[in-house]
Short mmCIF file of C-alpha atoms in Angstrom, two decimals:
data_model
loop_
_atom_site.label_atom_id
_atom_site.label_comp_id
_atom_site.label_asym_id
_atom_site.label_seq_id
_atom_site.Cartn_x
_atom_site.Cartn_y
_atom_site.Cartn_z
CA ALA F 25 15.75 -10.75 -0.32
CA ILE F 26 13.13 -8.11 -0.89
CA GLU F 27 14.43 -5.29 -3.06
CA GLY F 28 12.52 -2.02 -3.09
CA GLU F 29 13.45 -1.18 -6.65
CA ARG F 30 11.91 -4.34 -8.10
CA VAL F 31 8.53 -4.12 -9.78
CA LEU F 32 5.73 -5.71 -7.76
CA LEU F 33 4.88 -7.93 -10.71
CA GLN F 34 8.34 -9.50 -10.39
CA TYR F 35 7.32 -10.72 -6.94
CA GLY F 36 4.39 -12.56 -8.48
CA LEU F 37 1.70 -9.94 -7.95
CA ASP F 38 -1.27 -10.75 -10.17
CA SER F 39 -4.60 -8.99 -10.62
CA LEU F 40 -6.36 -10.77 -7.74
CA MET F 41 -3.47 -10.13 -5.38
CA ALA F 42 -3.40 -6.49 -6.48
CA LEU F 43 -7.11 -6.15 -5.69
CA GLU F 44 -6.59 -7.63 -2.23
CA LEU F 45 -3.54 -5.46 -1.54
CA ARG F 46 -5.45 -2.36 -2.68
CA ARG F 47 -8.42 -3.30 -0.48
CA ARG F 48 -6.24 -3.85 2.60
CA ILE F 49 -4.33 -0.60 2.18
CA ASP F 50 -7.60 1.26 1.79
CA ARG F 51 -9.25 -0.46 4.76
CA LYS F 52 -6.27 -0.22 7.14
CA LEU F 53 -4.83 3.15 6.14
CA GLY F 54 -7.67 4.95 4.37
CA VAL F 55 -5.47 5.38 1.30
CA SER F 56 -6.79 4.53 -2.14
CA VAL F 57 -4.10 3.11 -4.43
CA PRO F 58 -5.11 2.97 -8.10
CA LEU F 59 -5.18 -0.61 -9.37
CA ALA F 60 -3.57 0.52 -12.62
CA LYS F 61 -0.53 1.70 -10.65
CA LEU F 62 -0.18 -1.64 -8.84
CA LEU F 63 -0.31 -3.52 -12.13
CA GLY F 64 1.53 -0.94 -14.21
CA GLY F 65 5.12 -1.39 -13.13
CA LEU F 66 5.03 0.13 -9.65
CA THR F 67 8.00 -0.82 -7.48
CA LEU F 68 7.85 -1.58 -3.77
CA ASP F 69 9.65 1.72 -3.11
CA GLY F 70 7.15 3.49 -5.36
CA LEU F 71 4.24 1.94 -3.47
CA ALA F 72 5.74 3.07 -0.16
CA GLU F 73 6.16 6.62 -1.51
CA LEU F 74 2.61 6.68 -2.89
CA VAL F 75 1.05 5.40 0.33
CA THR F 76 3.17 7.72 2.47
CA SER F 77 2.29 10.80 0.43
CA GLU F 78 -1.42 9.91 0.37
CA PHE F 79 -1.42 8.95 4.06
CA ALA F 80 -0.16 12.44 4.90
CA ASN F 81 -3.43 13.79 3.44
CA VAL F 82 -5.69 11.49 5.51
CA GLU F 83 -7.46 13.15 8.43
CA PRO F 84 -6.01 12.10 11.81
CA ALA F 85 -8.07 10.01 14.23
CA GLU F 86 -10.22 11.79 16.82
CA SER F 87 -8.27 10.31 19.75
CA GLY F 88 -5.32 12.64 19.12
CA GLY F 89 -1.64 11.92 19.48
CA ASP F 90 0.56 9.91 17.20
CA GLN F 91 -0.72 6.46 16.38
CA TRP F 92 1.11 3.63 14.71
CA VAL F 93 -0.83 1.47 12.34
CA GLU F 94 0.25 -2.11 11.86
CA ILE F 95 -0.98 -3.82 8.72
CA GLU F 96 -0.62 -7.37 7.61
CA LEU F 97 -0.11 -7.76 3.88
#
């Protein structure tokens, strides 16, 4: 089972995976997650909070209305 309070490194996240995860989050959501945070003991819950708080600061799309973004990690 995936537990939000576990550190990402405990799921086997290594530096290359962290780079790819960071790149995908940035490309799909426009949110820049510091690599040091991903590799520095960040939990899955912590990542969700970080992305959510940063995503709130991203400018909305021109098309208007609420849009759901689906990302594949």
